[in-house]
mmCIF file of C-alpha atoms in Angstrom:
data_model
loop_
_atom_site.group_PDB
_atom_site.id
_atom_site.type_symbol
_atom_site.label_atom_id
_atom_site.label_comp_id
_atom_site.label_asym_id
_atom_site.label_seq_id
_atom_site.Cartn_x
_atom_site.Cartn_y
_atom_site.Cartn_z
ATOM 1 C CA MET A 298 -203.558 73.086 193.922
ATOM 2 C CA THR A 299 -200.780 74.479 195.974
ATOM 3 C CA GLY A 300 -202.336 74.064 199.379
ATOM 4 C CA PRO A 301 -205.512 74.346 201.311
ATOM 5 C CA SER A 302 -205.299 78.103 201.353
ATOM 6 C CA SER A 303 -203.806 78.916 197.986
ATOM 7 C CA GLY A 304 -205.683 76.270 195.999
ATOM 8 C CA GLU A 305 -209.378 76.339 195.335
ATOM 9 C CA ALA A 306 -210.043 79.191 197.687
ATOM 10 C CA LEU A 307 -207.755 81.651 195.947
ATOM 11 C CA ALA A 308 -208.432 80.451 192.430
ATOM 12 C CA LYS A 309 -212.218 80.765 192.483
ATOM 13 C CA PRO A 310 -212.488 84.517 192.951
ATOM 14 C CA ALA A 311 -210.364 85.088 189.859
ATOM 15 C CA ALA A 312 -212.134 82.399 187.859
ATOM 16 C CA SER A 313 -213.352 83.530 184.479
ATOM 17 C CA GLY A 314 -216.267 81.971 182.619
ATOM 18 C CA LEU A 315 -213.947 79.202 181.480
ATOM 19 C CA GLY A 316 -212.702 78.805 185.033
ATOM 20 C CA ARG A 317 -216.235 78.297 186.301
ATOM 21 C CA VAL A 318 -216.818 75.653 183.659
ATOM 22 C CA LEU A 319 -213.663 73.891 184.830
ATOM 23 C CA ASP A 320 -215.060 73.704 188.347
ATOM 24 C CA HIS A 321 -216.828 70.594 187.063
ATOM 25 C CA ARG A 322 -213.513 68.888 186.500
ATOM 26 C CA VAL A 323 -214.791 65.338 186.819
ATOM 27 C CA LEU A 324 -217.526 65.767 184.239
ATOM 28 C CA LEU A 325 -215.201 67.664 181.926
ATOM 29 C CA SER A 326 -212.519 64.985 182.210
ATOM 30 C CA ILE A 327 -215.050 62.245 181.490
ATOM 31 C CA ALA A 328 -216.324 64.187 178.469
ATOM 32 C CA VAL A 329 -212.792 64.411 177.047
ATOM 33 C CA LEU A 330 -212.158 60.720 177.672
ATOM 34 C CA ALA A 331 -215.469 59.843 175.994
ATOM 35 C CA ILE A 332 -214.291 61.264 172.656
ATOM 36 C CA LEU A 333 -210.643 60.178 173.026
ATOM 37 C CA PRO A 334 -210.932 57.091 170.738
ATOM 38 C CA TRP A 335 -211.957 59.407 167.904
ATOM 39 C CA LEU A 336 -209.080 61.829 168.523
ATOM 40 C CA LEU A 337 -206.233 59.301 168.579
ATOM 41 C CA PRO A 338 -204.953 57.231 165.630
ATOM 42 C CA SER A 339 -206.196 53.911 167.030
ATOM 43 C CA LYS A 340 -208.628 52.511 169.575
ATOM 44 C CA ALA A 341 -205.850 50.393 171.095
ATOM 45 C CA LEU A 342 -203.830 53.535 171.826
ATOM 46 C CA ALA A 343 -206.878 55.142 173.437
ATOM 47 C CA VAL A 344 -207.332 52.104 175.700
ATOM 48 C CA ASN A 345 -203.677 52.295 176.745
ATOM 49 C CA VAL A 346 -203.982 56.021 177.487
ATOM 50 C CA LEU A 347 -207.015 55.253 179.625
ATOM 51 C CA ILE A 348 -205.216 52.501 181.553
ATOM 52 C CA TYR A 349 -201.959 54.350 182.139
ATOM 53 C CA GLY A 350 -203.866 57.550 182.879
ATOM 54 C CA VAL A 351 -205.550 55.824 185.833
ATOM 55 C CA VAL A 352 -202.227 54.386 187.033
ATOM 56 C CA VAL A 353 -200.528 57.777 186.818
ATOM 57 C CA MET A 354 -203.510 59.446 188.480
ATOM 58 C CA GLY A 355 -202.957 57.225 191.504
ATOM 59 C CA TYR A 356 -199.283 58.121 191.503
ATOM 60 C CA ASN A 357 -200.094 61.821 191.150
ATOM 61 C CA LEU A 358 -202.054 61.637 194.390
ATOM 62 C CA LEU A 359 -198.921 60.437 196.146
ATOM 63 C CA PHE A 360 -196.259 62.489 194.370
ATOM 64 C CA GLY A 361 -198.044 65.547 193.010
ATOM 65 C CA TYR A 362 -200.443 66.286 195.837
ATOM 66 C CA THR A 363 -198.541 64.879 198.815
ATOM 67 C CA GLY A 364 -194.952 65.335 197.680
ATOM 68 C CA LEU A 365 -193.840 61.724 198.234
ATOM 69 C CA LEU A 366 -191.520 60.628 195.410
ATOM 70 C CA SER A 367 -191.984 56.880 195.136
ATOM 71 C CA PHE A 368 -190.059 54.660 192.713
ATOM 72 C CA GLY A 369 -192.211 51.616 193.399
ATOM 73 C CA GLN A 370 -195.633 52.354 191.918
ATOM 74 C CA ALA A 371 -195.243 49.444 189.492
ATOM 75 C CA ALA A 372 -195.809 47.077 192.421
ATOM 76 C CA PHE A 373 -199.446 48.159 192.740
ATOM 77 C CA PHE A 374 -199.994 48.413 188.994
ATOM 78 C CA GLY A 375 -198.747 44.854 188.610
ATOM 79 C CA ALA A 376 -200.476 43.552 191.722
ATOM 80 C CA GLY A 377 -203.844 44.715 190.410
ATOM 81 C CA ALA A 378 -203.211 42.958 187.100
ATOM 82 C CA TYR A 379 -201.929 39.711 188.654
ATOM 83 C CA PHE A 380 -204.686 39.450 191.255
ATOM 84 C CA THR A 381 -207.324 40.019 188.579
ATOM 85 C CA GLY A 382 -205.849 37.427 186.240
ATOM 86 C CA ILE A 383 -205.389 34.829 188.980
ATOM 87 C CA ALA A 384 -208.920 35.340 190.322
ATOM 88 C CA ILE A 385 -210.469 34.921 186.877
ATOM 89 C CA GLY A 386 -208.172 32.278 185.412
ATOM 90 C CA ARG A 387 -207.590 30.022 188.411
ATOM 91 C CA TYR A 388 -210.664 30.449 190.557
ATOM 92 C CA GLY A 389 -213.328 31.392 188.026
ATOM 93 C CA VAL A 390 -214.303 34.561 189.858
ATOM 94 C CA PRO A 391 -216.620 36.801 187.788
ATOM 95 C CA TRP A 392 -214.703 39.662 186.207
ATOM 96 C CA PHE A 393 -216.294 42.473 188.188
ATOM 97 C CA ALA A 394 -215.795 40.656 191.514
ATOM 98 C CA ALA A 395 -212.215 39.878 190.444
ATOM 99 C CA VAL A 396 -211.530 43.582 189.940
ATOM 100 C CA ALA A 397 -212.965 44.465 193.347
ATOM 101 C CA LEU A 398 -210.972 41.673 195.008
ATOM 102 C CA ALA A 399 -207.771 42.700 193.208
ATOM 103 C CA VAL A 400 -208.098 46.326 194.335
ATOM 104 C CA LEU A 401 -208.730 45.183 197.902
ATOM 105 C CA LEU A 402 -205.694 42.881 197.961
ATOM 106 C CA SER A 403 -203.504 45.507 196.287
ATOM 107 C CA THR A 404 -204.570 48.052 198.887
ATOM 108 C CA CYS A 405 -203.483 45.595 201.581
ATOM 109 C CA LEU A 406 -200.124 45.283 199.793
ATOM 110 C CA ALA A 407 -199.882 49.084 199.697
ATOM 111 C CA ALA A 408 -200.602 49.188 203.424
ATOM 112 C CA LEU A 409 -197.799 46.696 204.076
ATOM 113 C CA ILE A 410 -195.283 48.607 201.953
ATOM 114 C CA GLY A 411 -196.570 51.932 203.241
ATOM 115 C CA VAL A 412 -196.092 50.983 206.903
ATOM 116 C CA ILE A 413 -192.403 50.444 206.188
ATOM 117 C CA SER A 414 -191.692 53.177 203.644
ATOM 118 C CA THR A 415 -193.596 56.090 205.220
ATOM 119 C CA ARG A 416 -191.375 55.839 208.264
ATOM 120 C CA THR A 417 -188.618 57.294 206.094
ATOM 121 C CA ARG A 418 -188.292 60.631 204.317
ATOM 122 C CA GLY A 419 -186.764 62.108 201.190
ATOM 123 C CA ILE A 420 -184.428 59.955 199.134
ATOM 124 C CA TYR A 421 -184.648 57.172 201.734
ATOM 125 C CA PHE A 422 -188.383 56.927 201.097
ATOM 126 C CA SER A 423 -187.740 56.666 197.344
ATOM 127 C CA MET A 424 -185.122 53.951 197.809
ATOM 128 C CA VAL A 425 -187.245 51.920 200.208
ATOM 129 C CA THR A 426 -190.218 51.955 197.837
ATOM 130 C CA LEU A 427 -187.925 50.912 194.987
ATOM 131 C CA ALA A 428 -186.446 48.055 197.010
ATOM 132 C CA LEU A 429 -189.816 46.748 198.182
ATOM 133 C CA ALA A 430 -191.277 46.969 194.688
ATOM 134 C CA GLN A 431 -188.356 44.940 193.364
ATOM 135 C CA LEU A 432 -189.038 42.416 196.099
ATOM 136 C CA VAL A 433 -192.571 42.063 194.738
ATOM 137 C CA TYR A 434 -191.068 41.605 191.262
ATOM 138 C CA TYR A 435 -188.830 38.760 192.392
ATOM 139 C CA VAL A 436 -191.645 37.087 194.304
ATOM 140 C CA ALA A 437 -193.716 37.074 191.107
ATOM 141 C CA LEU A 438 -190.711 35.773 189.161
ATOM 142 C CA GLN A 439 -190.055 32.901 191.566
ATOM 143 C CA ALA A 440 -193.707 31.907 192.110
ATOM 144 C CA ALA A 441 -193.933 30.593 188.565
ATOM 145 C CA SER A 442 -196.617 28.012 189.391
ATOM 146 C CA ILE A 443 -199.003 30.847 190.262
ATOM 147 C CA THR A 444 -197.814 33.848 188.262
ATOM 148 C CA GLY A 445 -196.288 32.155 185.234
ATOM 149 C CA GLY A 446 -192.822 33.399 186.135
ATOM 150 C CA GLU A 447 -190.900 35.156 183.394
ATOM 151 C CA ASN A 448 -193.500 34.086 180.810
ATOM 152 C CA GLY A 449 -196.164 36.104 182.542
ATOM 153 C CA LEU A 450 -199.673 35.117 183.574
ATOM 154 C CA ARG A 451 -201.824 33.585 180.853
ATOM 155 C CA GLY A 452 -204.886 31.409 180.562
ATOM 156 C CA PHE A 453 -207.737 33.824 181.204
ATOM 157 C CA THR A 454 -209.943 35.749 178.822
ATOM 158 C CA VAL A 455 -212.938 37.982 179.267
ATOM 159 C CA ASP A 456 -214.822 37.924 175.974
ATOM 160 C CA ARG A 457 -218.273 39.030 177.126
ATOM 161 C CA VAL A 458 -219.397 41.150 180.046
ATOM 162 C CA SER A 459 -222.863 41.504 181.489
ATOM 163 C CA LEU A 460 -224.004 45.084 182.104
ATOM 164 C CA PHE A 461 -227.498 45.691 183.464
ATOM 165 C CA GLY A 462 -228.725 42.478 181.896
ATOM 166 C CA LEU A 463 -227.071 43.172 178.544
ATOM 167 C CA GLN A 464 -224.345 40.947 177.131
ATOM 168 C CA VAL A 465 -221.582 43.173 175.727
ATOM 169 C CA ASN A 466 -218.912 41.854 173.362
ATOM 170 C CA PHE A 467 -215.765 42.796 175.271
ATOM 171 C CA LEU A 468 -213.521 41.897 172.342
ATOM 172 C CA ASP A 469 -214.893 44.823 170.361
ATOM 173 C CA PRO A 470 -212.392 47.707 170.839
ATOM 174 C CA VAL A 471 -215.062 50.378 171.215
ATOM 175 C CA ASN A 472 -217.091 48.353 173.712
ATOM 176 C CA LYS A 473 -213.943 47.545 175.644
ATOM 177 C CA TYR A 474 -212.938 51.194 175.793
ATOM 178 C CA TYR A 475 -216.250 52.373 177.226
ATOM 179 C CA VAL A 476 -216.469 49.535 179.747
ATOM 180 C CA LEU A 477 -212.966 50.392 180.979
ATOM 181 C CA MET A 478 -213.805 54.097 180.899
ATOM 182 C CA ALA A 479 -216.432 53.447 183.566
ATOM 183 C CA PHE A 480 -213.582 52.452 185.906
ATOM 184 C CA ALA A 481 -211.622 55.568 184.930
ATOM 185 C CA ALA A 482 -214.666 57.732 185.640
ATOM 186 C CA LEU A 483 -215.040 56.088 189.045
ATOM 187 C CA ALA A 484 -211.362 56.784 189.799
ATOM 188 C CA LEU A 485 -211.708 60.424 188.708
ATOM 189 C CA TRP A 486 -214.738 60.933 190.924
ATOM 190 C CA PHE A 487 -213.022 59.223 193.851
ATOM 191 C CA GLN A 488 -209.877 61.322 193.550
ATOM 192 C CA SER A 489 -211.889 64.517 193.245
ATOM 193 C CA ARG A 490 -213.730 63.626 196.445
ATOM 194 C CA ILE A 491 -210.417 63.059 198.211
ATOM 195 C CA LEU A 492 -208.951 66.362 197.034
ATOM 196 C CA ASN A 493 -212.076 68.331 197.985
ATOM 197 C CA SER A 494 -212.235 66.802 201.457
ATOM 198 C CA PRO A 495 -210.448 68.054 204.597
ATOM 199 C CA PHE A 496 -208.071 65.130 204.147
ATOM 200 C CA GLY A 497 -207.092 66.567 200.752
ATOM 201 C CA ALA A 498 -206.118 69.808 202.472
ATOM 202 C CA VAL A 499 -204.065 67.870 205.020
ATOM 203 C CA ILE A 500 -201.985 66.023 202.426
ATOM 204 C CA GLU A 501 -201.293 69.265 200.580
ATOM 205 C CA ALA A 502 -200.245 70.855 203.857
ATOM 206 C CA ILE A 503 -197.844 67.943 204.343
ATOM 207 C CA ARG A 504 -196.415 68.541 200.898
ATOM 208 C CA GLU A 505 -195.880 72.240 201.543
ATOM 209 C CA ASN A 506 -194.344 71.915 204.981
ATOM 210 C CA GLU A 507 -194.397 68.624 206.862
ATOM 211 C CA GLN A 508 -193.031 70.085 210.080
ATOM 212 C CA ARG A 509 -195.604 72.862 210.145
ATOM 213 C CA ALA A 510 -198.411 70.387 209.435
ATOM 214 C CA ARG A 511 -197.256 68.310 212.391
ATOM 215 C CA ALA A 512 -197.060 71.418 214.568
ATOM 216 C CA CYS A 513 -200.649 72.256 213.601
ATOM 217 C CA GLY A 514 -201.752 68.972 215.117
ATOM 218 C CA TYR A 515 -202.153 66.813 212.020
ATOM 219 C CA ASP A 516 -201.172 63.166 212.295
ATOM 220 C CA VAL A 517 -198.627 63.317 209.483
ATOM 221 C CA GLU A 518 -197.497 59.676 209.621
ATOM 222 C CA ARG A 519 -201.025 58.293 209.527
ATOM 223 C CA SER A 520 -202.035 60.679 206.729
ATOM 224 C CA LYS A 521 -199.031 59.613 204.643
ATOM 225 C CA LEU A 522 -199.912 55.968 205.151
ATOM 226 C CA VAL A 523 -203.541 56.532 204.159
ATOM 227 C CA VAL A 524 -202.617 58.439 201.013
ATOM 228 C CA PHE A 525 -200.079 55.727 200.159
ATOM 229 C CA MET A 526 -202.865 53.144 200.358
ATOM 230 C CA LEU A 527 -205.277 55.266 198.319
ATOM 231 C CA SER A 528 -202.609 55.823 195.692
ATOM 232 C CA GLY A 529 -201.920 52.095 195.519
ATOM 233 C CA ALA A 530 -205.637 51.323 195.226
ATOM 234 C CA ILE A 531 -206.136 53.683 192.281
ATOM 235 C CA SER A 532 -203.007 52.489 190.465
ATOM 236 C CA SER A 533 -204.015 48.865 191.016
ATOM 237 C CA LEU A 534 -207.326 49.629 189.321
ATOM 238 C CA GLY A 535 -205.285 50.516 186.238
ATOM 239 C CA GLY A 536 -203.618 47.109 186.545
ATOM 240 C CA CYS A 537 -207.020 45.416 186.658
ATOM 241 C CA MET A 538 -207.989 47.280 183.493
ATOM 242 C CA LEU A 539 -204.774 46.125 181.790
ATOM 243 C CA ALA A 540 -205.459 42.489 182.687
ATOM 244 C CA LEU A 541 -208.980 42.709 181.261
ATOM 245 C CA HIS A 542 -207.641 44.423 178.148
ATOM 246 C CA LEU A 543 -204.733 42.110 177.294
ATOM 247 C CA SER A 544 -205.885 38.814 178.858
ATOM 248 C CA ILE A 545 -202.256 38.329 179.863
ATOM 249 C CA VAL A 546 -200.084 39.884 182.556
ATOM 250 C CA PRO A 547 -196.437 40.356 181.489
ATOM 251 C CA LEU A 548 -193.846 40.179 184.242
ATOM 252 C CA ASP A 549 -192.346 43.478 183.041
ATOM 253 C CA ILE A 550 -195.312 45.292 184.512
ATOM 254 C CA LEU A 551 -193.675 44.872 187.941
ATOM 255 C CA HIS A 552 -190.212 45.978 186.840
ATOM 256 C CA TYR A 553 -188.653 49.192 188.115
ATOM 257 C CA GLN A 554 -188.588 50.502 184.540
ATOM 258 C CA THR A 555 -192.392 50.623 184.687
ATOM 259 C CA SER A 556 -192.137 52.736 187.838
ATOM 260 C CA GLY A 557 -189.758 55.063 185.998
ATOM 261 C CA MET A 558 -192.187 55.334 183.101
ATOM 262 C CA ILE A 559 -194.974 56.301 185.504
ATOM 263 C CA VAL A 560 -192.775 59.058 186.954
ATOM 264 C CA MET A 561 -192.038 60.343 183.448
ATOM 265 C CA MET A 562 -195.729 60.352 182.531
ATOM 266 C CA VAL A 563 -196.768 62.377 185.556
ATOM 267 C CA LEU A 564 -194.031 64.945 184.943
ATOM 268 C CA LEU A 565 -194.850 65.203 181.234
ATOM 269 C CA GLY A 566 -198.523 65.763 181.929
ATOM 270 C CA GLY A 567 -198.092 67.925 184.989
ATOM 271 C CA ALA A 568 -197.895 66.833 188.602
ATOM 272 C CA ARG A 569 -200.501 68.436 190.878
ATOM 273 C CA SER A 570 -202.957 68.828 188.008
ATOM 274 C CA PHE A 571 -206.175 66.834 187.957
ATOM 275 C CA PHE A 572 -206.223 65.872 184.267
ATOM 276 C CA GLY A 573 -202.443 65.986 183.786
ATOM 277 C CA PRO A 574 -201.954 62.204 184.215
ATOM 278 C CA PHE A 575 -204.033 61.441 181.128
ATOM 279 C CA VAL A 576 -202.189 64.121 179.145
ATOM 280 C CA GLY A 577 -198.859 62.697 180.294
ATOM 281 C CA ALA A 578 -199.860 59.118 179.467
ATOM 282 C CA ALA A 579 -201.052 60.159 176.013
ATOM 283 C CA SER A 580 -197.887 62.188 175.343
ATOM 284 C CA PHE A 581 -195.548 59.384 176.370
ATOM 285 C CA LEU A 582 -197.396 56.656 174.466
ATOM 286 C CA ILE A 583 -197.694 58.761 171.301
ATOM 287 C CA LEU A 584 -193.980 59.619 171.445
ATOM 288 C CA GLU A 585 -193.184 55.940 171.915
ATOM 289 C CA ASP A 586 -195.378 54.899 168.982
ATOM 290 C CA VAL A 587 -194.042 57.561 166.605
ATOM 291 C CA ILE A 588 -190.337 57.436 167.437
ATOM 292 C CA SER A 589 -190.178 53.632 167.607
ATOM 293 C CA LEU A 590 -191.208 53.584 163.942
ATOM 294 C CA TRP A 591 -187.959 55.373 163.103
ATOM 295 C CA THR A 592 -185.494 53.726 165.446
ATOM 296 C CA PRO A 593 -185.397 50.866 167.967
ATOM 297 C CA HIS A 594 -183.511 53.225 170.279
ATOM 298 C CA TRP A 595 -186.580 55.355 170.870
ATOM 299 C CA GLN A 596 -185.840 55.563 174.620
ATOM 300 C CA ILE A 597 -182.907 57.905 173.927
ATOM 301 C CA PHE A 598 -185.099 60.441 172.162
ATOM 302 C CA VAL A 599 -187.968 60.156 174.648
ATOM 303 C CA GLY A 600 -185.451 60.612 177.453
ATOM 304 C CA ALA A 601 -184.034 63.742 175.793
ATOM 305 C CA ILE A 602 -187.539 65.180 175.381
ATOM 306 C CA PHE A 603 -188.255 64.386 179.019
ATOM 307 C CA VAL A 604 -185.119 66.278 180.125
ATOM 308 C CA LEU A 605 -186.202 69.291 178.066
ATOM 309 C CA PHE A 606 -189.606 69.222 179.719
ATOM 310 C CA VAL A 607 -188.088 69.085 183.181
ATOM 311 C CA LEU A 608 -185.783 72.032 182.375
ATOM 312 C CA PHE A 609 -188.179 74.308 180.518
ATOM 313 C CA LEU A 610 -191.726 73.119 181.364
ATOM 314 C CA PRO A 611 -191.553 72.014 185.008
ATOM 315 C CA LYS A 612 -195.345 72.159 185.298
ATOM 316 C CA GLY A 613 -195.795 69.742 182.419
ATOM 317 C CA ILE A 614 -198.012 70.140 179.392
ATOM 318 C CA TRP A 615 -201.332 70.446 181.180
ATOM 319 C CA GLY A 616 -200.055 72.621 184.009
ATOM 320 C CA THR A 617 -198.397 75.002 181.536
ATOM 321 C CA LEU A 618 -201.571 75.226 179.457
ATOM 322 C CA LEU A 619 -203.606 76.083 182.542
ATOM 323 C CA ASP A 620 -201.159 78.781 183.506
ATOM 324 C CA GLY A 621 -201.208 80.071 179.940
ATOM 325 C CA PHE A 622 -204.963 80.501 180.124
ATOM 326 C CA GLY A 623 -204.653 82.073 183.566
ATOM 327 C CA ILE A 624 -206.968 79.501 185.058
ATOM 328 C CA GLY A 625 -204.796 78.762 188.062
ATOM 329 C CA LYS A 626 -203.168 75.756 189.632
ATOM 330 C CA ALA A 627 -206.334 74.401 191.179
ATOM 331 C CA ARG A 628 -208.078 73.716 187.905
ATOM 332 C CA PRO A 629 -208.085 70.385 186.066
#
């Protein structure tokens, strides 16, 4: 999508048969995710793609669709994981209620950070989000009695989940994947609803020209704060999924390097594309798995590949593929 006028509205008239199929982007994305474990080398890799895809999807809402370059998305990713682990391990909250509570608390954290950071623009916004996210990191590091400090949060496990009266073995990789995929499907549907709403048009108008959006009567500051909170909520859901998957929460999840990885994933997959975050997450994790088998300095090679993508494929893998098929920027 490039904006409320040049997005869906301009793409649909030129849509081919394939383009009309892609109108159902949520269902199509869910269908691809449903067969992902059978396309990738391992079920564990598929689970990681699912988790990081949701995290990056939340970031894409902020960066790709609104144009706000944040370097602090790890704060919400980690907050979701820590709140879930603490709720289950320390207070015995049922897993599903723990996820809902963690997303709620993480959204409150996003509101707090957003109130401060959205008052700034450009590089100042990026630096403020980075600084506040690092503050969250050091709070987690110092509050060792609650978070486990540098050892990370441990002491909670979800081995069985109850779904519609059925007891599902959550330790089975396939069962785990499809339980977590339900959260990813919910996030996809939620983001699609946001983008198709009038609010979705407003945030894209802000991205294209903030001054003009303000002149048109939109409350730019409030819209930026709301999208910051929505982005944090979706990314925190990925953190909840990670906590359920690993049964531990490493402190590194809050580090600024995680925020940098999220930025790389969204650019690899294609910012401003609906399914690009999952493509970016898969690309990054596969590159990491393959190259790390050859050398412990895999970051150098992944970084070089990332630079090449930025120079020659600025729309990322998924965005370039869509353009190649002539489907248009508004398609998933």
